[in-house]
Coordinates of C-alpha atoms and ligand atoms in Angstrom, one line a residue:
V279 CA 0.0 0.0 0.0
I280 CA 1.4 3.4 -1.0
L281 CA 1.0 6.0 1.7
I282 CA -1.0 8.9 0.4
G283 CA -1.7 11.9 2.6
S284 CA -5.0 11.6 4.2
R285 CA -5.8 15.3 4.5
H286 CA -5.6 18.1 2.1
L287 CA -4.9 21.8 2.7
S288 CA -7.0 24.6 1.4
L289 CA -4.7 26.9 -0.6
A290 CA -6.5 27.5 -3.9
R291 CA -9.4 29.7 -4.6
L292 CA -12.0 27.1 -5.4
P293 CA -14.2 26.3 -7.2
T294 CA -12.7 28.0 -10.3
P295 CA -15.3 29.2 -12.7
V296 CA -16.4 27.5 -15.9
Q297 CA -17.0 29.9 -18.7
R298 CA -18.4 29.7 -22.2
C299 CA -16.2 31.2 -24.9
E300 CA -18.9 32.5 -27.3
R301 CA -16.8 34.5 -29.7
L302 CA -14.1 31.8 -30.0
S303 CA -16.9 29.2 -30.5
N304 CA -18.2 31.3 -33.4
V305 CA -14.8 31.7 -34.9
I306 CA -13.8 28.0 -34.9
G307 CA -17.2 26.3 -35.0
A308 CA -17.5 24.2 -31.9
E309 CA -18.9 25.0 -28.4
V310 CA -15.9 25.8 -26.3
F311 CA -15.8 26.2 -22.5
V312 CA -12.9 27.0 -20.2
K313 CA -12.3 25.8 -16.7
R314 CA -10.4 28.7 -15.2
D315 CA -7.7 27.0 -13.1
D316 CA -5.6 30.1 -14.1
L317 CA -7.7 31.7 -11.3
T318 CA -6.7 29.4 -8.5
G319 CA -4.7 32.4 -7.0
L320 CA -2.2 35.0 -8.0
G321 CA 1.1 33.7 -6.7
L322 CA -0.4 30.3 -6.7
S323 CA -2.1 30.6 -10.1
G324 CA -2.5 27.5 -12.3
N325 CA -2.9 23.8 -11.9
K326 CA 0.0 23.1 -9.5
V327 CA -1.8 24.3 -6.4
R328 CA -4.4 21.6 -6.6
K329 CA -1.6 19.0 -6.4
L330 CA 0.2 21.0 -3.7
E331 CA -2.8 21.0 -1.5
M332 CA -2.4 17.2 -1.2
L333 CA 1.4 17.1 -1.2
L334 CA 1.9 19.8 1.4
A335 CA -0.7 18.2 3.6
D336 CA 1.4 15.1 3.5
A337 CA 4.6 17.1 4.1
T338 CA 3.2 18.9 7.1
S339 CA 1.7 15.7 8.6
Q340 CA 5.3 14.3 8.5
G341 CA 6.6 17.4 10.3
A342 CA 8.5 18.8 7.3
D343 CA 9.8 22.3 7.5
T344 CA 11.7 22.4 4.1
I345 CA 10.1 21.6 0.7
I346 CA 12.5 20.5 -2.1
T347 CA 11.3 20.3 -5.7
C348 CA 12.7 20.7 -9.2
G349 CA 11.8 22.1 -12.6
G350 CA 12.9 24.2 -15.6
I351 CA 14.2 27.7 -15.1
Q352 CA 10.7 29.1 -15.7
S353 CA 8.9 26.3 -13.9
N354 CA 5.4 27.2 -12.8
H355 CA 5.5 24.2 -10.4
C356 CA 8.6 25.5 -8.7
R357 CA 7.1 29.0 -8.3
A358 CA 3.8 27.7 -7.0
T359 CA 5.6 25.4 -4.6
A360 CA 7.7 28.3 -3.3
V361 CA 4.6 30.5 -2.8
A362 CA 2.7 27.7 -1.1
A363 CA 5.7 26.8 1.1
R364 CA 6.0 30.4 2.3
M365 CA 2.2 30.6 2.9
L366 CA 2.7 27.7 5.3
G367 CA 5.9 29.0 6.9
L368 CA 8.0 26.4 5.2
R369 CA 11.4 26.8 3.4
P370 CA 11.4 26.3 -0.4
V371 CA 14.5 24.7 -1.9
L372 CA 14.5 24.4 -5.7
L373 CA 16.6 22.5 -8.1
L374 CA 16.5 24.3 -11.5
R375 CA 17.6 23.2 -14.9
G376 CA 20.0 25.6 -16.6
V377 CA 22.3 28.4 -15.7
A378 CA 21.3 31.4 -13.5
P379 CA 20.7 34.4 -15.7
Q380 CA 22.0 37.8 -15.0
V381 CA 18.5 39.2 -14.4
A382 CA 15.5 37.1 -13.3
D383 CA 12.1 37.5 -14.8
G384 CA 8.7 35.6 -14.8
N385 CA 8.6 32.7 -12.5
L386 CA 12.3 32.9 -11.6
L387 CA 11.8 36.5 -10.5
L388 CA 9.1 35.3 -8.1
N389 CA 11.3 32.5 -6.8
E390 CA 14.0 35.0 -6.0
L391 CA 11.4 37.4 -4.4
L392 CA 10.2 34.5 -2.2
G393 CA 13.8 33.8 -1.1
A394 CA 13.7 30.3 -2.4
E395 CA 17.1 28.6 -2.1
L396 CA 18.1 27.9 -5.7
H397 CA 20.4 25.1 -6.9
W398 CA 21.3 24.9 -10.6
C399 CA 22.1 21.8 -12.8
S400 CA 22.8 21.1 -16.4
A401 CA 20.0 19.9 -18.7
Q402 CA 21.7 16.5 -18.9
A403 CA 22.1 16.1 -15.1
Y404 CA 18.4 17.2 -14.8
R405 CA 17.2 14.6 -17.2
D406 CA 19.3 11.7 -15.9
E407 CA 19.6 12.3 -12.1
R408 CA 17.2 15.0 -10.9
D409 CA 15.6 12.7 -8.3
S410 CA 19.0 11.7 -6.9
L411 CA 20.2 15.3 -6.9
M412 CA 17.1 16.2 -4.8
M413 CA 17.9 13.3 -2.4
T414 CA 21.4 14.8 -2.0
L415 CA 19.9 18.2 -1.3
A416 CA 17.5 16.5 1.2
A417 CA 20.5 14.9 3.0
A418 CA 22.3 18.2 3.2
E419 CA 19.2 19.8 4.7
R420 CA 19.0 17.0 7.3
T421 CA 22.5 17.6 8.4
K422 CA 21.6 21.2 8.9
G423 CA 18.8 20.1 11.2
Y424 CA 15.9 20.6 8.9
V425 CA 13.2 18.1 8.0
P426 CA 12.9 18.1 4.2
Y427 CA 10.1 16.7 2.0
V428 CA 10.8 16.1 -1.6
I429 CA 8.2 16.7 -4.3
P430 CA 8.9 15.2 -7.7
E431 CA 8.9 17.2 -11.0
G432 CA 5.5 18.9 -11.5
G433 CA 4.1 17.5 -8.3
S434 CA 3.2 14.5 -10.4
N435 CA 2.9 11.5 -8.3
A436 CA 0.0 9.5 -6.8
C437 CA -0.5 11.9 -3.9
G438 CA -0.4 15.1 -6.1
S439 CA -2.7 13.7 -8.7
L440 CA -5.5 13.3 -6.2
G441 CA -5.9 17.0 -6.3
Y442 CA -7.1 16.6 -9.9
R443 CA -9.4 13.8 -9.1
K444 CA -11.1 16.2 -6.7
A445 CA -11.1 18.8 -9.5
G446 CA -13.1 16.5 -11.7
E447 CA -15.6 16.2 -8.9
E448 CA -15.7 20.0 -8.6
L449 CA -16.4 20.3 -12.3
L450 CA -19.3 17.9 -12.2
T451 CA -21.0 19.9 -9.5
Q452 CA -20.8 22.9 -11.8
V453 CA -21.7 21.1 -15.1
P454 CA -23.4 17.8 -14.2
E455 CA -23.8 16.7 -17.8
G456 CA -20.1 17.0 -18.5
F457 CA -18.6 17.6 -22.0
D458 CA -17.9 15.6 -25.1
R459 CA -14.2 16.3 -24.7
V460 CA -11.9 17.8 -22.1
V461 CA -8.5 19.1 -23.3
V462 CA -5.6 19.7 -21.0
A463 CA -1.8 20.3 -21.4
V464 CA 0.5 17.5 -20.4
G465 CA 4.0 18.4 -19.0
S466 CA 4.6 15.8 -16.3
G467 CA 1.4 13.9 -16.5
G468 CA -0.1 14.4 -13.0
T469 CA -3.0 16.6 -14.1
L470 CA -4.2 14.2 -16.8
A471 CA -3.7 11.2 -14.5
G472 CA -5.7 12.8 -11.7
L473 CA -8.6 13.7 -14.1
A474 CA -8.5 10.2 -15.5
L475 CA -9.0 8.9 -11.9
G476 CA -12.0 11.0 -11.4
P477 CA -15.6 10.9 -12.5
Q478 CA -16.8 10.9 -16.1
I479 CA -16.4 14.5 -17.2
G480 CA -15.8 13.8 -20.9
S481 CA -13.3 12.1 -23.0
L482 CA -9.9 13.4 -21.9
S483 CA -7.4 14.6 -24.5
G484 CA -3.9 15.4 -23.1
V485 CA -1.8 17.6 -25.3
M486 CA 1.9 16.9 -24.7
V487 CA 4.1 20.0 -24.7
C488 CA 7.4 18.0 -25.2
D489 CA 8.5 14.4 -25.8
D490 CA 5.9 12.0 -27.1
A491 CA 3.4 9.3 -26.2
S492 CA 6.1 6.7 -25.7
V493 CA 7.4 8.9 -22.8
F494 CA 4.0 10.0 -21.4
Q495 CA 1.8 7.0 -21.8
P496 CA 3.8 4.9 -19.2
R497 CA 4.2 8.0 -17.0
V498 CA 0.5 8.8 -16.8
Q499 CA -0.4 5.1 -16.5
K500 CA 2.1 4.6 -13.6
I501 CA 0.5 7.4 -11.6
I502 CA -3.0 6.0 -12.3
D503 CA -1.8 2.5 -11.2
E504 CA -0.2 3.8 -8.1
V505 CA -3.4 5.5 -7.0
R506 CA -5.6 2.5 -8.0
N507 CA -3.4 0.2 -5.9
S508 CA -3.4 2.5 -2.9
E509 CA -5.8 2.6 0.0
R510 CA -7.4 5.7 -1.5
G511 CA -7.8 4.3 -5.0
S512 CA -10.0 1.3 -4.5
G513 CA -13.0 1.4 -6.8
A514 CA -11.5 4.5 -8.6
A515 CA -13.4 5.1 -11.8
L516 CA -11.5 5.8 -14.9
C517 CA -12.4 8.5 -17.3
P518 CA -11.3 7.6 -20.8
W519 CA -8.0 9.4 -21.8
E520 CA -5.7 9.7 -24.7
L521 CA -2.5 11.6 -25.6
L522 CA -2.5 13.8 -28.6
E523 CA 0.6 13.8 -30.8
G524 CA 1.7 16.6 -33.1
Y525 CA 1.4 19.7 -31.0
Q526 CA 4.7 19.6 -29.1
G527 CA 6.3 22.1 -31.4
P528 CA 10.0 22.2 -31.8
G529 CA 10.6 21.4 -28.1
Y530 CA 9.8 22.2 -24.5
G531 CA 9.2 25.9 -24.1
V532 CA 9.6 26.6 -27.8
A533 CA 6.5 28.0 -29.5
T534 CA 6.0 28.3 -33.3
P535 CA 4.5 31.4 -34.8
Q536 CA 1.2 29.4 -35.3
I537 CA 1.1 28.8 -31.5
W538 CA 1.7 32.5 -30.8
A539 CA -1.1 33.3 -33.3
T540 CA -3.5 31.1 -31.2
I541 CA -2.3 32.8 -28.0
R542 CA -3.2 36.1 -29.7
L543 CA -6.5 34.7 -30.9
L544 CA -7.6 33.8 -27.4
A545 CA -6.5 37.1 -26.0
E546 CA -8.3 39.1 -28.6
T547 CA -11.5 37.1 -28.8
E548 CA -12.0 36.2 -25.1
G549 CA -9.5 38.2 -23.0
L550 CA -7.9 34.9 -22.0
I551 CA -4.2 34.9 -21.3
L552 CA -2.4 31.7 -22.4
D553 CA 1.3 30.9 -22.3
P554 CA 3.8 29.7 -24.9
V555 CA 4.9 26.6 -22.9
Y556 CA 1.7 24.8 -21.9
T557 CA -1.7 26.3 -22.5
G558 CA -0.8 28.0 -25.8
K559 CA 0.1 24.6 -27.2
A560 CA -2.9 22.8 -25.8
M561 CA -5.3 25.5 -27.1
H562 CA -3.6 25.4 -30.4
A563 CA -4.3 21.7 -30.6
L564 CA -8.0 22.3 -29.8
V565 CA -8.4 25.0 -32.5
Q566 CA -6.6 22.9 -35.1
E567 CA -8.5 19.7 -34.3
V568 CA -11.8 21.5 -34.5
R569 CA -10.9 23.3 -37.7
A570 CA -9.8 20.0 -39.3
G571 CA -13.2 18.6 -38.5
R572 CA -11.9 15.9 -36.1
W573 CA -13.4 17.4 -32.9
S574 CA -16.8 18.8 -32.5
G575 CA -19.6 19.3 -29.9
R576 CA -19.1 20.6 -26.4
I577 CA -15.4 20.9 -25.6
L578 CA -13.9 22.0 -22.3
F579 CA -10.4 23.5 -22.3
W580 CA -8.9 23.1 -18.9
H581 CA -6.9 26.3 -18.4
T582 CA -3.9 25.3 -16.3
G583 CA -2.4 28.8 -15.8
G584 CA 1.2 29.6 -16.7
A585 CA 0.9 33.3 -17.4
Y586 CA 4.2 34.1 -15.8
G587 CA 5.9 32.1 -18.6
L588 CA 4.8 34.9 -21.0
F589 CA 7.2 37.5 -19.5
G590 CA 10.5 37.8 -21.2
R591 CA 9.0 36.4 -24.5
G592 CA 8.0 39.8 -26.0
A593 CA 10.4 39.5 -28.9
E594 CA 8.7 36.4 -30.2
L595 CA 5.3 37.9 -29.8
A596 CA 6.3 40.9 -31.8
Q597 CA 7.1 38.6 -34.8
V598 CA 3.5 37.5 -35.1
R599 CA 1.1 40.2 -36.1
Ligands
PLP696 C1 0.7 26.1 -16.9 C2 0.9 24.6 -16.9 N1 0.0 23.9 -17.6 C3 0.0 22.5 -17.6 C4 1.0 21.8 -17.0 C5 1.1 20.4 -17.2 O1 0.6 19.7 -16.0 P1 1.2 18.3 -15.6 O2 2.7 18.6 -15.3 O3 0.4 17.9 -14.5 O4 1.2 17.4 -16.8 C6 2.0 22.5 -16.3 C7 3.2 21.9 -15.6 O5 3.8 21.0 -16.1 C8 1.9 23.9 -16.2 O6 2.8 24.6 -15.5

């Protein structure tokens, strides 16, 4: 039996609204709705806080005073973890992929503002040994007398994913009939896994923002299996889910002019702010699939936040007008 935190904290502004995108629907020809998880908070904005409510409950129940996690230089997860940790009086320690820039912006600026302890590693070290690097950081914290708790990349493990099982329940209280399709960005897989573990809200389409299905299929399935084999997973329903290929763009964090054009489209038609790393790619997939005639009916776009990832990207935006 895998130990999964039995409590959760209340950090996010919930329930987040569901809104109909009338103008976008008219432009592309399907009924599009948005679940506004970009509104879970300001510092805490986005999907990560729902996972952190579960993970930090587990951490505090174990007496942790230091939270260690990892991510890219502009990781939303690291920023949300740092904010949540400070809200609870805990110390954030972050392992970041890359090299410290001269001047911080976006999520990194917030991490610095929050006084998170930053450790940097190369892309290769991050890919091959991030978990063991975090264990080394945890050991160092212990020798200093702290009680560390390590959260994996994206908060995507069995415990964190339960936040999204609850989110599926929240959605059904708002829209009991559900949707034909629910579209969400996939970066580390926990959000999709959590939704898959929840009630029937619609057929789930996960839009990968990097790598491909050979990487994410087993990752998402592993989280689902861990929850289903745990004490809190018995009888867990499974919402049908799939991974959508073809919208990763050139690589993680890299957005094509077409993706930027979709970001602009949403801003101009609906006043919705998307980002070039996650939600821009996922919305681009939605728009393209509808326009190609492959998707129709009532489609929910699960907005997972990420707005801070826009900052520092003005030069790219200027190229698409
Ligand atoms: C804004 C945003 N959207 C979507 C995702 C993807 O969620 P997950 O990591 O649970 O797949 C992330 C993080 O990876 C994110 O920061």
